[in-house]
PDB file of C-alpha atoms in Angstrom:
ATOM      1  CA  UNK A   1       0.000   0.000   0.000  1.00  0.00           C
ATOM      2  CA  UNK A   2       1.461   3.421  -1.019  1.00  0.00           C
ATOM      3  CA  UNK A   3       1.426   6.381   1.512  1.00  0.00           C
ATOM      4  CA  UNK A   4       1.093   9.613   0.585  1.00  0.00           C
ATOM      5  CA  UNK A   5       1.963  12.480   2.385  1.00  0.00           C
ATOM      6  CA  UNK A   6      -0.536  15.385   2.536  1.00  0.00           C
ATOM      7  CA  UNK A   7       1.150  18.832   1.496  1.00  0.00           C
ATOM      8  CA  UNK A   8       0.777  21.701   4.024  1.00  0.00           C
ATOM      9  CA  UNK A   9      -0.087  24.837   2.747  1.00  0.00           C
ATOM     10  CA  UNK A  10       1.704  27.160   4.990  1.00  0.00           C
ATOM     11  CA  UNK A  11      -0.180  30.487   6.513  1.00  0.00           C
ATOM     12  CA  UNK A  12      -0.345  33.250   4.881  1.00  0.00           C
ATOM     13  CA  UNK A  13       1.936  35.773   6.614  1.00  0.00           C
ATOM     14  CA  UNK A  14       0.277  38.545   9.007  1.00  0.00           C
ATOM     15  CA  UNK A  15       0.081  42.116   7.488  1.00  0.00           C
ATOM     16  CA  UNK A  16       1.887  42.993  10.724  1.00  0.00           C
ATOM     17  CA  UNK A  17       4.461  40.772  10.413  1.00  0.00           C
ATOM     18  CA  UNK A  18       5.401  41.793   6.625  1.00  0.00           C
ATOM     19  CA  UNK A  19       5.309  45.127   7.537  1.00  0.00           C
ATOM     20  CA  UNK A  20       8.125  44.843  10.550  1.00  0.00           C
ATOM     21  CA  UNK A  21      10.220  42.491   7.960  1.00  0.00           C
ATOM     22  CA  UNK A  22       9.866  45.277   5.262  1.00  0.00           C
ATOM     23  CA  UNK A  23      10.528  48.283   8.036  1.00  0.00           C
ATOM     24  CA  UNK A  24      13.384  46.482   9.309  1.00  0.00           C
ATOM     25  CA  UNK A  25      14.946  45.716   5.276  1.00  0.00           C
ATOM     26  CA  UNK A  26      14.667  49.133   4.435  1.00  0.00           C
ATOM     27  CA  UNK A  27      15.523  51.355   7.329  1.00  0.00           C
ATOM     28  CA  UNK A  28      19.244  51.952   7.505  1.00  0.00           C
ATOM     29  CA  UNK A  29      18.923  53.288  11.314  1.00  0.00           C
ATOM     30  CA  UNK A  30      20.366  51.482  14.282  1.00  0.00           C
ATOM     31  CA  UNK A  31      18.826  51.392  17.450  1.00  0.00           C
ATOM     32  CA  UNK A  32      15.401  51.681  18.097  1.00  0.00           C
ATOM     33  CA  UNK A  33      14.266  55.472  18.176  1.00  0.00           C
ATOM     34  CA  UNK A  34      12.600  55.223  14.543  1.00  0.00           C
ATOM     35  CA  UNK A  35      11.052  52.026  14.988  1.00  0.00           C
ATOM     36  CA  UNK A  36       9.684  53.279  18.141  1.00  0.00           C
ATOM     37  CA  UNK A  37       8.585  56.153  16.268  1.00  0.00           C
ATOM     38  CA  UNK A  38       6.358  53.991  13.678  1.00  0.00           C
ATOM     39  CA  UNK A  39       4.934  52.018  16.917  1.00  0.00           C
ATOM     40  CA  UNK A  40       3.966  55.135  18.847  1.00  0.00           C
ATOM     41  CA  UNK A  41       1.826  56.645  15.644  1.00  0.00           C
ATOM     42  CA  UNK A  42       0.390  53.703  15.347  1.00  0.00           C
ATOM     43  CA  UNK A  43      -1.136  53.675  19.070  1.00  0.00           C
ATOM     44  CA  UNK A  44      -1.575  57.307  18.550  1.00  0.00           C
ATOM     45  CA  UNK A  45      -3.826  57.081  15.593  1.00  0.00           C
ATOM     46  CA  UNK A  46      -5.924  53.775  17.324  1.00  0.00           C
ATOM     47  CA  UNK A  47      -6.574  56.017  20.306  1.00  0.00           C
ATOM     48  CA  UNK A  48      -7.421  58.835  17.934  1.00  0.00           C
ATOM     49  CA  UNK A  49      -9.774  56.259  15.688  1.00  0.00           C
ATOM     50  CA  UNK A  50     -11.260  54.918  18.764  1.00  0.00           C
ATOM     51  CA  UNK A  51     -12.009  58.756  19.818  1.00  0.00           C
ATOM     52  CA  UNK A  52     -13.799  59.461  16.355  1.00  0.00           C
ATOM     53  CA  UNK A  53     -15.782  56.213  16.298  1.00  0.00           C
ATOM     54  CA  UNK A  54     -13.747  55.604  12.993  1.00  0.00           C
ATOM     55  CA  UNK A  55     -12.770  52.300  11.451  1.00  0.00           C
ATOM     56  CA  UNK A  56      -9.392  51.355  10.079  1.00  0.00           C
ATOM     57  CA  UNK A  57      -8.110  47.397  10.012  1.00  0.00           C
ATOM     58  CA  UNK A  58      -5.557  47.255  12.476  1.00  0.00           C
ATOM     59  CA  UNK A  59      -2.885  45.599  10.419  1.00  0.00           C
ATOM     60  CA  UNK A  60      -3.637  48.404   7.653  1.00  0.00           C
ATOM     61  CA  UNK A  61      -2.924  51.100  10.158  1.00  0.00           C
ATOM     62  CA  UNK A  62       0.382  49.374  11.488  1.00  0.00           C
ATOM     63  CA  UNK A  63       1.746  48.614   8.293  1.00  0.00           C
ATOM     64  CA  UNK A  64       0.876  52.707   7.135  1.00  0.00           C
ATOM     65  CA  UNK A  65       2.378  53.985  10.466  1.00  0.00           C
ATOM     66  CA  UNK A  66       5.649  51.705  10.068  1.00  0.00           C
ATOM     67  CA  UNK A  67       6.004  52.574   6.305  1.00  0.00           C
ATOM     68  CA  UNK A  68       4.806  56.333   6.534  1.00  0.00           C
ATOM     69  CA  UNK A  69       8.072  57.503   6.465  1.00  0.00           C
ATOM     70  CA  UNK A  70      10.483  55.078   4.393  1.00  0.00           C
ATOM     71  CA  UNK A  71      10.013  57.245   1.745  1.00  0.00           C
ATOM     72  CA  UNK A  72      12.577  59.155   2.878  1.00  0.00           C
ATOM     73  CA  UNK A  73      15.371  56.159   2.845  1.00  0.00           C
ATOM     74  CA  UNK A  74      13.913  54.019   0.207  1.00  0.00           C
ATOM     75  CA  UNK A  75      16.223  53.245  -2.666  1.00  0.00           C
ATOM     76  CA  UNK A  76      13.785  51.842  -5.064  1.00  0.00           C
ATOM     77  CA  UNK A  77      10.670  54.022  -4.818  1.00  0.00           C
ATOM     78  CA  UNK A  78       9.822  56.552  -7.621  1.00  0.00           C
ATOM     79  CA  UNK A  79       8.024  60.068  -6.581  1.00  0.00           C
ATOM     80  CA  UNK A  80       8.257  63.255  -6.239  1.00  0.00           C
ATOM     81  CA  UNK A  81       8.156  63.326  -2.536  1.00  0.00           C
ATOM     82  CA  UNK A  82       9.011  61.136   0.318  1.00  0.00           C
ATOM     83  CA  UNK A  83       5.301  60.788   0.946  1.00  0.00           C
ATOM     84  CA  UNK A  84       4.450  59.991  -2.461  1.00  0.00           C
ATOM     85  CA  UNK A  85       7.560  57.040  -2.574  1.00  0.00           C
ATOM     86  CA  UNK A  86       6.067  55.860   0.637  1.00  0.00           C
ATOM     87  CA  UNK A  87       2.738  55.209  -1.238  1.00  0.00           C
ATOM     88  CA  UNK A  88       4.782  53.603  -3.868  1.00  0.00           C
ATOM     89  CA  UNK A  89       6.691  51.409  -1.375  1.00  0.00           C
ATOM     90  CA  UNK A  90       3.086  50.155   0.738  1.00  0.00           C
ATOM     91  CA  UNK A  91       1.696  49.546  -3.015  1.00  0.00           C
ATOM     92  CA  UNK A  92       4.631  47.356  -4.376  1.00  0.00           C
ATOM     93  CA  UNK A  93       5.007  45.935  -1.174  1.00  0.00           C
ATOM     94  CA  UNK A  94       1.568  44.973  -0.146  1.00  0.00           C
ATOM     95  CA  UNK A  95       0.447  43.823  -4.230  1.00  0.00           C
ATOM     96  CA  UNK A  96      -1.448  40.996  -3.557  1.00  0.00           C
ATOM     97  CA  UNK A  97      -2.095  40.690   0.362  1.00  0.00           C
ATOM     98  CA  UNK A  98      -5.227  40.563   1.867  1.00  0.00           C
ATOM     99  CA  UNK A  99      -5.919  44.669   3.044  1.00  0.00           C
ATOM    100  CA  UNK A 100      -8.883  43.774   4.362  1.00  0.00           C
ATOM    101  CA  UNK A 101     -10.946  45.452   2.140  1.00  0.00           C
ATOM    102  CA  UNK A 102      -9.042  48.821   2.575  1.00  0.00           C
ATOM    103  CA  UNK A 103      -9.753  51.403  -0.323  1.00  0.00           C
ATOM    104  CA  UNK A 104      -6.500  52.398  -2.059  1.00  0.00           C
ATOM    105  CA  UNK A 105      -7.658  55.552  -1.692  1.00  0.00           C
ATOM    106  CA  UNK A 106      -8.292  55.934   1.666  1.00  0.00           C
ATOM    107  CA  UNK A 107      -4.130  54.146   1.771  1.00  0.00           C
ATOM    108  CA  UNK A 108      -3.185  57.245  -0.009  1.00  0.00           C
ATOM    109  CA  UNK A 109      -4.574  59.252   2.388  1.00  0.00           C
ATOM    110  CA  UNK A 110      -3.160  58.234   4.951  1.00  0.00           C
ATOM    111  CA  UNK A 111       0.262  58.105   3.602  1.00  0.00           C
ATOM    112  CA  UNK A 112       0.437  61.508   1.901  1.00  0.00           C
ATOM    113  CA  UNK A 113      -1.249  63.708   4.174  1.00  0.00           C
ATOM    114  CA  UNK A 114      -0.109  62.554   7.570  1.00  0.00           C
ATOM    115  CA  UNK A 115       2.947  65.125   8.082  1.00  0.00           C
ATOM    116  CA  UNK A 116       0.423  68.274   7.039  1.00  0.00           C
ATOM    117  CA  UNK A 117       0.161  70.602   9.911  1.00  0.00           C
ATOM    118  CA  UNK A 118      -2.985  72.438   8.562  1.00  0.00           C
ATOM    119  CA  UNK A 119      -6.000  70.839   8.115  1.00  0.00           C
ATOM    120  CA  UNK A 120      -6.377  69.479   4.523  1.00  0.00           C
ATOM    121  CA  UNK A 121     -10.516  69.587   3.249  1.00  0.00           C
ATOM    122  CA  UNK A 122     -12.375  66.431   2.781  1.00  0.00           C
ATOM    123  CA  UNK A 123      -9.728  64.421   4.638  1.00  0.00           C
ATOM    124  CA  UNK A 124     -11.156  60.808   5.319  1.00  0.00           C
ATOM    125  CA  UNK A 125     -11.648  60.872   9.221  1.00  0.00           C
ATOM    126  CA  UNK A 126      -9.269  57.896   9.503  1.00  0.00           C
ATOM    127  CA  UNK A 127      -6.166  59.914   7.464  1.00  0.00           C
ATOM    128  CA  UNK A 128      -7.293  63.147   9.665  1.00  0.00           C
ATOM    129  CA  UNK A 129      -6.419  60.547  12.398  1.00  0.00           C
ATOM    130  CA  UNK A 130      -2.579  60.150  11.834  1.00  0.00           C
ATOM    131  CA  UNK A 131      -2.464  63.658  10.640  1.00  0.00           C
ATOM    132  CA  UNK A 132      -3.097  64.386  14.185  1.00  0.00           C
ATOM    133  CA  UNK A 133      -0.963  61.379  15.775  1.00  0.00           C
ATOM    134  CA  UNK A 134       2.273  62.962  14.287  1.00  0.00           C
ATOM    135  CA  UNK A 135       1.729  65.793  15.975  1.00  0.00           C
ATOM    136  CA  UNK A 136       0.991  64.345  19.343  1.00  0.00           C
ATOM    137  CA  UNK A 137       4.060  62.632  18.866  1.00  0.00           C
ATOM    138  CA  UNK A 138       5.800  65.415  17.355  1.00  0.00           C
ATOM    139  CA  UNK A 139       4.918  67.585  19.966  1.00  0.00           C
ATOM    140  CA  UNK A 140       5.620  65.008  22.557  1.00  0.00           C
ATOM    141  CA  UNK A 141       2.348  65.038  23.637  1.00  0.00           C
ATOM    142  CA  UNK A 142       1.999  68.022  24.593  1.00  0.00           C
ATOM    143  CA  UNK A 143      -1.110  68.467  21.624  1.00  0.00           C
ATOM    144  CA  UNK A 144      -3.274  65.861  22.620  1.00  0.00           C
ATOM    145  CA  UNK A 145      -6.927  66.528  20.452  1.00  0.00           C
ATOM    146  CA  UNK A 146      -8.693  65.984  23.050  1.00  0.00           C
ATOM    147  CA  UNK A 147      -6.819  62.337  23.987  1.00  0.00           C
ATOM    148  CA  UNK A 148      -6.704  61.719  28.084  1.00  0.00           C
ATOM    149  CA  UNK A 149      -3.068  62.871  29.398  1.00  0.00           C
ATOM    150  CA  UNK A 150      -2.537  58.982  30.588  1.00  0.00           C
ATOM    151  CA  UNK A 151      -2.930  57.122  28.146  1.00  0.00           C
ATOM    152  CA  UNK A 152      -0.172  59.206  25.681  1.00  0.00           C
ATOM    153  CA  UNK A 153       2.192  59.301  28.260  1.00  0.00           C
ATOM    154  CA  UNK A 154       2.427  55.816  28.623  1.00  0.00           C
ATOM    155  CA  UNK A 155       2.833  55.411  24.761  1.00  0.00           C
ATOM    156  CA  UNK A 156       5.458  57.835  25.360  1.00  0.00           C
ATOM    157  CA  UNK A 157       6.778  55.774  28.642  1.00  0.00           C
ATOM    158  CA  UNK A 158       6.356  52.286  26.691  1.00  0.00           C
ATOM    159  CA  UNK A 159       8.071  53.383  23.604  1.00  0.00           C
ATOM    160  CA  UNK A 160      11.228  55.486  24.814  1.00  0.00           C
ATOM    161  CA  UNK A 161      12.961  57.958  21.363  1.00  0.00           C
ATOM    162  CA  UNK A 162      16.066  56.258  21.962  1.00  0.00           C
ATOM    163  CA  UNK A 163      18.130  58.013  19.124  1.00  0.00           C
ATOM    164  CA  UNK A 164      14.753  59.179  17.342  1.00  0.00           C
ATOM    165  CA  UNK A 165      16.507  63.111  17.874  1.00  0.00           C
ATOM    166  CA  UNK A 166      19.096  61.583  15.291  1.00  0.00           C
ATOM    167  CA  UNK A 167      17.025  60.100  13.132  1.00  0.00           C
ATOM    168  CA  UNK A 168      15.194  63.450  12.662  1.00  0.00           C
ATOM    169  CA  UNK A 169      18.137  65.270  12.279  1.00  0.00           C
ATOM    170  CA  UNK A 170      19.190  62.603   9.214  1.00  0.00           C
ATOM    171  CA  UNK A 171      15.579  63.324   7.852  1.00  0.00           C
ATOM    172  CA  UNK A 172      15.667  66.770   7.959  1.00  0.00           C
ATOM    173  CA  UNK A 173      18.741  66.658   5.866  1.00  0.00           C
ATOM    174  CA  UNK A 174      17.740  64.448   3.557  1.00  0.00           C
ATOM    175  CA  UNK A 175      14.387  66.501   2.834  1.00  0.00           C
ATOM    176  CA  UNK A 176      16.499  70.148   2.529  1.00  0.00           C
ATOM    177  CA  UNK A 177      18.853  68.374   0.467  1.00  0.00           C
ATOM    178  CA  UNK A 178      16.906  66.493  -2.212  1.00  0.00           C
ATOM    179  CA  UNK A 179      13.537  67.785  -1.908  1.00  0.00           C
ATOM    180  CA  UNK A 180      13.399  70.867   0.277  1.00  0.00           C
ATOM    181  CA  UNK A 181       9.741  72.134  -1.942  1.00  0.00           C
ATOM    182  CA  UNK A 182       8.312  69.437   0.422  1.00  0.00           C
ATOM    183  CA  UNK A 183       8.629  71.280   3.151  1.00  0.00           C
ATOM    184  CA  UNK A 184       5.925  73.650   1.280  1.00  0.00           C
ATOM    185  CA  UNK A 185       4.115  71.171  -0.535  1.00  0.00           C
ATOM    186  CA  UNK A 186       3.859  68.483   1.623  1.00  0.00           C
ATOM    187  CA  UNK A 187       4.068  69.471   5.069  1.00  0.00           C
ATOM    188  CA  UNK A 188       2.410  73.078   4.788  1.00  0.00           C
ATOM    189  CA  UNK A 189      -0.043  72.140   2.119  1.00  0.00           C
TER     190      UNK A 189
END
């Protein structure tokens, strides 16, 4: 009598779990300051969601707040902004995977509009959302829209900067000397 073996099809890897594998590929910092970074907007912007009644799949949201800024150190990319190559990475990297029914549009959002300091019109609720958890965090949490004092603080205690201060500093050159227009168009409006 001939055996044969079953195949196993192996699970399908978590959105989460592709996203920290891509993060850690493409982000040429040491220490853990701008991974931190990625993890606190994403807590922001749940607490922030979960304030607006707002719905966003959680792996979604982790994988936009990890990736939001590689566009700034991603080699392979194309546009004319970080923000823009950031889009470009989550869409080359996510082609095919399961985004829970996510629009692409509502992706884009999120990803292009999240370092804008002034409100931008017609903003999805969910992209106003990390528009507003980068500047909690970029504030320290000292602008809180209306979030309990508590709660950000231990985002802030749980996930330390580290050498985030760095980081920025690398980011900030990087922007003024490739694409400094972004500061305008892209940050301001």
């Amino acid at each position: 009598m001939t055996v044969v073996a079953a195949s196993v099809v192996p699970e399908p890897k978590s959105l989460k779990a592709h996203a920290d594998e891509v993060f850690e590929r493409v982000s040429p910092y040491p220490g853990d300051g701008f991974r931190n970074h990625c993890q606190r907007l994403f807590r922001l912007t749940d607490l922030l969601l979960e304030q607006k009644g707002a719905q966003l799949d959680r792996g979604v949201a982790y994988t936009i707040a990890m990736w939001h800024d590689l566009g700034l150190v991603s080699k392979v990319d194309q546009g004319n902004c970080y923000p823009a190559r950031s889009r470009a990475l989550f869409a080359r990297e996510t082609a095919g995977m399961d985004l829970a029914g996510t629009s692409s549009e509502l992706i884009d959002e999120c990803l292009l509009y999240n370092h804008r300091l002034l409100p931008v019109p017609n903003l999805s609720v969910q992209a106003d959302c990390f528009r507003k958890a980068v500047q909690i965090e970029h504030t320290r949490g000292l602008v809180r829209y209306g979030l309990d004092r508590q709660p950000v603080r231990e985002i802030f205690q749980e996930l330390p900067r580290g050498n985030f201060d760095r980081v920025l500093l690398d980011f900030t050159w990087r922007v003024l000397k490739r694409e400094p227009w972004t500061i305008v168009h892209g940050i301001f409006f």
